[in-house]
């Protein structure tokens, strides 16, 4: 079964063709980040307009690279939420129009569920239960993916952030340090020249369950730089990154032990961070667990993960009605 999938929930315009939820025939991602750079963050209206201009060519290229025409497709999917409402509407309206005009089922996909399924695309042998650390600009969650009674995959939330998301913390600290946008890659680049042990920043909620807190860390960075204006920015970036990675990894490790997970998997934009990737691999090796570290392209927003999830959802729930609305605050279906 071939699915054409569209992702426009934030600032990447993406389309992919995925076969049977596992085989990637093509994946095209057009990032708008250069467009939003001047504003220091994503401007929703600018994003919607750019999606409108880019989507047609991006879908065309995905179909061409997959060597697929509408006649070979079995469904059209799009991210239906969560995300920016204007951006979601562009992708969903287009997907519904393609589906209707080609006589195919439409499948609305939850963006977060997409991130959870991304690893399966690259590692079909992924075994459950697996603890997934989902860290993006909008979310920070520890989820246990487990097999349900009916053979379906279930998602159990073990912990989440009580304030800022991990990516948000990277973006805010990068902006404060004048490192630019998007903040995660900028901090990572700057941190390469710094000493991660130079400054001892707080580890929010360390030792207290599985929830996360990053706003105190952000304030600590601002206070430190104000008190030490001569500090080397690379040391601040490296020490901040170390503090974030430390708590993420410690909690994922504890959660994996509690549920006796076969593996730890990471997803979302922050999972592109080299320090986090390296540390997750290290703790998995030490604990005798598998580490599923998707490629960077599969961690950040893309349509391939939406196509993989759509196949799975179509089999379990059937098509989504064409009058289904987008939902900017869509939640993950949890057990
Ligand atoms: O999943 P994503 O592409 O978009 C959503 O939020 O859904 O994640 C974007 C976030 C941004 O906050 C960005 O700064 C962060 O992921 N990010 C990184 C890195 N690359 C992207 N954070 C740390 N290190 C990176 N290398
Ligand atoms: Zn995302």
PDB file of N, CA, C and O in Angstrom, residues 129-133 141-144 156-159 209-212 247-264 283 287 289:
ATOM      1  N   UNK A 129       8.568  -3.596  24.873  1.00  0.00           N
ATOM      2  CA  UNK A 129       8.376  -2.161  25.090  1.00  0.00           C
ATOM      3  C   UNK A 129       9.650  -1.344  24.828  1.00  0.00           C
ATOM      4  O   UNK A 129      10.756  -1.809  25.099  1.00  0.00           O
ATOM      5  N   UNK A 130       9.427  -0.151  24.312  1.00  0.00           N
ATOM      6  CA  UNK A 130      10.520   0.775  24.070  1.00  0.00           C
ATOM      7  C   UNK A 130      10.195   2.105  24.740  1.00  0.00           C
ATOM      8  O   UNK A 130       9.052   2.555  24.666  1.00  0.00           O
ATOM      9  N   UNK A 131      11.179   2.688  25.400  1.00  0.00           N
ATOM     10  CA  UNK A 131      10.975   4.017  25.979  1.00  0.00           C
ATOM     11  C   UNK A 131      11.429   5.048  24.957  1.00  0.00           C
ATOM     12  O   UNK A 131      12.549   4.973  24.450  1.00  0.00           O
ATOM     13  N   UNK A 132      10.517   5.951  24.606  1.00  0.00           N
ATOM     14  CA  UNK A 132      10.848   6.987  23.620  1.00  0.00           C
ATOM     15  C   UNK A 132      10.974   8.335  24.318  1.00  0.00           C
ATOM     16  O   UNK A 132      10.080   8.747  25.058  1.00  0.00           O
ATOM     17  N   UNK A 133      12.093   8.990  24.073  1.00  0.00           N
ATOM     18  CA  UNK A 133      12.299  10.348  24.565  1.00  0.00           C
ATOM     19  C   UNK A 133      11.985  11.266  23.396  1.00  0.00           C
ATOM     20  O   UNK A 133      12.722  11.305  22.412  1.00  0.00           O
ATOM     21  N   UNK A 141       8.627  14.735  26.190  1.00  0.00           N
ATOM     22  CA  UNK A 141       7.856  13.655  26.808  1.00  0.00           C
ATOM     23  C   UNK A 141       8.683  12.375  26.863  1.00  0.00           C
ATOM     24  O   UNK A 141       9.483  12.109  25.971  1.00  0.00           O
ATOM     25  N   UNK A 142       8.429  11.603  27.922  1.00  0.00           N
ATOM     26  CA  UNK A 142       8.971  10.257  28.013  1.00  0.00           C
ATOM     27  C   UNK A 142       7.781   9.329  27.852  1.00  0.00           C
ATOM     28  O   UNK A 142       6.840   9.375  28.654  1.00  0.00           O
ATOM     29  N   UNK A 143       7.799   8.526  26.797  1.00  0.00           N
ATOM     30  CA  UNK A 143       6.647   7.678  26.505  1.00  0.00           C
ATOM     31  C   UNK A 143       7.092   6.228  26.426  1.00  0.00           C
ATOM     32  O   UNK A 143       8.145   5.924  25.843  1.00  0.00           O
ATOM     33  N   UNK A 144       6.285   5.355  27.029  1.00  0.00           N
ATOM     34  CA  UNK A 144       6.557   3.933  26.876  1.00  0.00           C
ATOM     35  C   UNK A 144       5.664   3.426  25.751  1.00  0.00           C
ATOM     36  O   UNK A 144       4.440   3.514  25.832  1.00  0.00           O
ATOM     37  N   UNK A 156       2.118   5.048  26.612  1.00  0.00           N
ATOM     38  CA  UNK A 156       1.893   5.409  28.020  1.00  0.00           C
ATOM     39  C   UNK A 156       2.831   6.554  28.366  1.00  0.00           C
ATOM     40  O   UNK A 156       4.052   6.442  28.189  1.00  0.00           O
ATOM     41  N   UNK A 157       2.237   7.656  28.818  1.00  0.00           N
ATOM     42  CA  UNK A 157       3.049   8.826  29.174  1.00  0.00           C
ATOM     43  C   UNK A 157       3.676   8.593  30.540  1.00  0.00           C
ATOM     44  O   UNK A 157       2.981   8.390  31.529  1.00  0.00           O
ATOM     45  N   UNK A 158       5.018   8.640  30.603  1.00  0.00           N
ATOM     46  CA  UNK A 158       5.693   8.446  31.888  1.00  0.00           C
ATOM     47  C   UNK A 158       6.073   9.788  32.506  1.00  0.00           C
ATOM     48  O   UNK A 158       6.116   9.923  33.718  1.00  0.00           O
ATOM     49  N   UNK A 159       6.355  10.768  31.670  1.00  0.00           N
ATOM     50  CA  UNK A 159       6.715  12.090  32.186  1.00  0.00           C
ATOM     51  C   UNK A 159       6.721  13.112  31.074  1.00  0.00           C
ATOM     52  O   UNK A 159       6.798  12.760  29.896  1.00  0.00           O
ATOM     53  N   UNK A 209      11.008  11.836  40.005  1.00  0.00           N
ATOM     54  CA  UNK A 209      10.091  11.275  39.011  1.00  0.00           C
ATOM     55  C   UNK A 209      10.566  11.486  37.582  1.00  0.00           C
ATOM     56  O   UNK A 209      11.764  11.665  37.324  1.00  0.00           O
ATOM     57  N   UNK A 210       9.613  11.511  36.660  1.00  0.00           N
ATOM     58  CA  UNK A 210       9.968  11.559  35.236  1.00  0.00           C
ATOM     59  C   UNK A 210       9.615  12.879  34.566  1.00  0.00           C
ATOM     60  O   UNK A 210       9.793  13.022  33.365  1.00  0.00           O
ATOM     61  N   UNK A 211       9.074  13.848  35.324  1.00  0.00           N
ATOM     62  CA  UNK A 211       8.762  15.134  34.703  1.00  0.00           C
ATOM     63  C   UNK A 211      10.031  15.972  34.551  1.00  0.00           C
ATOM     64  O   UNK A 211      11.022  15.749  35.242  1.00  0.00           O
ATOM     65  N   UNK A 212       9.962  16.928  33.628  1.00  0.00           N
ATOM     66  CA  UNK A 212      11.109  17.787  33.344  1.00  0.00           C
ATOM     67  C   UNK A 212      10.751  19.250  33.614  1.00  0.00           C
ATOM     68  O   UNK A 212       9.586  19.629  33.558  1.00  0.00           O
ATOM     69  N   UNK A 247      19.803  15.655  32.276  1.00  0.00           N
ATOM     70  CA  UNK A 247      18.483  15.287  32.821  1.00  0.00           C
ATOM     71  C   UNK A 247      17.704  14.417  31.847  1.00  0.00           C
ATOM     72  O   UNK A 247      17.031  13.473  32.259  1.00  0.00           O
ATOM     73  N   UNK A 248      17.792  14.726  30.563  1.00  0.00           N
ATOM     74  CA  UNK A 248      17.047  13.918  29.581  1.00  0.00           C
ATOM     75  C   UNK A 248      17.493  12.457  29.658  1.00  0.00           C
ATOM     76  O   UNK A 248      16.675  11.536  29.722  1.00  0.00           O
ATOM     77  N   UNK A 249      18.813  12.271  29.674  1.00  0.00           N
ATOM     78  CA  UNK A 249      19.365  10.916  29.639  1.00  0.00           C
ATOM     79  C   UNK A 249      19.119  10.181  30.958  1.00  0.00           C
ATOM     80  O   UNK A 249      18.730   9.007  30.958  1.00  0.00           O
ATOM     81  N   UNK A 250      19.288  10.877  32.085  1.00  0.00           N
ATOM     82  CA  UNK A 250      19.103  10.219  33.391  1.00  0.00           C
ATOM     83  C   UNK A 250      17.664   9.718  33.534  1.00  0.00           C
ATOM     84  O   UNK A 250      17.423   8.597  33.996  1.00  0.00           O
ATOM     85  N   UNK A 251      16.698  10.540  33.105  1.00  0.00           N
ATOM     86  CA  UNK A 251      15.290  10.139  33.271  1.00  0.00           C
ATOM     87  C   UNK A 251      14.902   9.037  32.280  1.00  0.00           C
ATOM     88  O   UNK A 251      14.143   8.135  32.631  1.00  0.00           O
ATOM     89  N   UNK A 252      15.425   9.115  31.067  1.00  0.00           N
ATOM     90  CA  UNK A 252      15.124   8.057  30.088  1.00  0.00           C
ATOM     91  C   UNK A 252      15.677   6.727  30.574  1.00  0.00           C
ATOM     92  O   UNK A 252      15.047   5.670  30.455  1.00  0.00           O
ATOM     93  N   UNK A 253      16.873   6.778  31.184  1.00  0.00           N
ATOM     94  CA  UNK A 253      17.515   5.563  31.678  1.00  0.00           C
ATOM     95  C   UNK A 253      16.716   4.934  32.805  1.00  0.00           C
ATOM     96  O   UNK A 253      16.475   3.719  32.831  1.00  0.00           O
ATOM     97  N   UNK A 254      16.259   5.775  33.740  1.00  0.00           N
ATOM     98  CA  UNK A 254      15.481   5.288  34.876  1.00  0.00           C
ATOM     99  C   UNK A 254      14.144   4.707  34.391  1.00  0.00           C
ATOM    100  O   UNK A 254      13.698   3.656  34.859  1.00  0.00           O
ATOM    101  N   UNK A 255      13.514   5.393  33.442  1.00  0.00           N
ATOM    102  CA  UNK A 255      12.224   4.937  32.921  1.00  0.00           C
ATOM    103  C   UNK A 255      12.387   3.585  32.231  1.00  0.00           C
ATOM    104  O   UNK A 255      11.567   2.675  32.396  1.00  0.00           O
ATOM    105  N   UNK A 256      13.467   3.451  31.454  1.00  0.00           N
ATOM    106  CA  UNK A 256      13.705   2.197  30.727  1.00  0.00           C
ATOM    107  C   UNK A 256      13.897   1.044  31.702  1.00  0.00           C
ATOM    108  O   UNK A 256      13.408  -0.069  31.485  1.00  0.00           O
ATOM    109  N   UNK A 257      14.593   1.324  32.813  1.00  0.00           N
ATOM    110  CA  UNK A 257      14.799   0.276  33.812  1.00  0.00           C
ATOM    111  C   UNK A 257      13.473  -0.108  34.451  1.00  0.00           C
ATOM    112  O   UNK A 257      13.184  -1.287  34.656  1.00  0.00           O
ATOM    113  N   UNK A 258      12.633   0.883  34.750  1.00  0.00           N
ATOM    114  CA  UNK A 258      11.366   0.601  35.427  1.00  0.00           C
ATOM    115  C   UNK A 258      10.466  -0.303  34.592  1.00  0.00           C
ATOM    116  O   UNK A 258       9.847  -1.225  35.112  1.00  0.00           O
ATOM    117  N   UNK A 259      10.377  -0.047  33.292  1.00  0.00           N
ATOM    118  CA  UNK A 259       9.453  -0.843  32.461  1.00  0.00           C
ATOM    119  C   UNK A 259      10.166  -2.010  31.772  1.00  0.00           C
ATOM    120  O   UNK A 259       9.585  -2.702  30.951  1.00  0.00           O
ATOM    121  N   UNK A 260      11.447  -2.199  32.133  1.00  0.00           N
ATOM    122  CA  UNK A 260      12.272  -3.233  31.497  1.00  0.00           C
ATOM    123  C   UNK A 260      12.205  -3.142  29.985  1.00  0.00           C
ATOM    124  O   UNK A 260      11.902  -4.125  29.279  1.00  0.00           O
ATOM    125  N   UNK A 261      12.460  -1.951  29.492  1.00  0.00           N
ATOM    126  CA  UNK A 261      12.377  -1.688  28.051  1.00  0.00           C
ATOM    127  C   UNK A 261      13.467  -2.442  27.304  1.00  0.00           C
ATOM    128  O   UNK A 261      14.570  -2.623  27.816  1.00  0.00           O
ATOM    129  N   UNK A 262      13.130  -2.905  26.102  1.00  0.00           N
ATOM    130  CA  UNK A 262      14.146  -3.537  25.257  1.00  0.00           C
ATOM    131  C   UNK A 262      15.101  -2.484  24.711  1.00  0.00           C
ATOM    132  O   UNK A 262      16.256  -2.759  24.433  1.00  0.00           O
ATOM    133  N   UNK A 263      14.525  -1.268  24.522  1.00  0.00           N
ATOM    134  CA  UNK A 263      15.324  -0.240  23.846  1.00  0.00           C
ATOM    135  C   UNK A 263      14.934   1.149  24.318  1.00  0.00           C
ATOM    136  O   UNK A 263      13.858   1.347  24.888  1.00  0.00           O
ATOM    137  N   UNK A 264      15.831   2.089  24.076  1.00  0.00           N
ATOM    138  CA  UNK A 264      15.498   3.504  24.232  1.00  0.00           C
ATOM    139  C   UNK A 264      15.595   4.123  22.841  1.00  0.00           C
ATOM    140  O   UNK A 264      16.530   3.855  22.083  1.00  0.00           O
ATOM    141  N   UNK A 283      24.591   4.979  27.465  1.00  0.00           N
ATOM    142  CA  UNK A 283      23.856   4.345  28.579  1.00  0.00           C
ATOM    143  C   UNK A 283      23.204   3.039  28.110  1.00  0.00           C
ATOM    144  O   UNK A 283      23.100   2.091  28.879  1.00  0.00           O
ATOM    145  N   UNK A 287      23.822  -0.594  29.791  1.00  0.00           N
ATOM    146  CA  UNK A 287      22.697  -1.303  30.416  1.00  0.00           C
ATOM    147  C   UNK A 287      22.246  -2.522  29.610  1.00  0.00           C
ATOM    148  O   UNK A 287      21.268  -3.176  29.980  1.00  0.00           O
ATOM    149  N   UNK A 289      20.872  -2.544  26.574  1.00  0.00           N
ATOM    150  CA  UNK A 289      19.637  -2.264  25.835  1.00  0.00           C
ATOM    151  C   UNK A 289      19.982  -1.804  24.434  1.00  0.00           C
ATOM    152  O   UNK A 289      21.073  -1.280  24.204  1.00  0.00           O
TER     153      UNK A 289
END
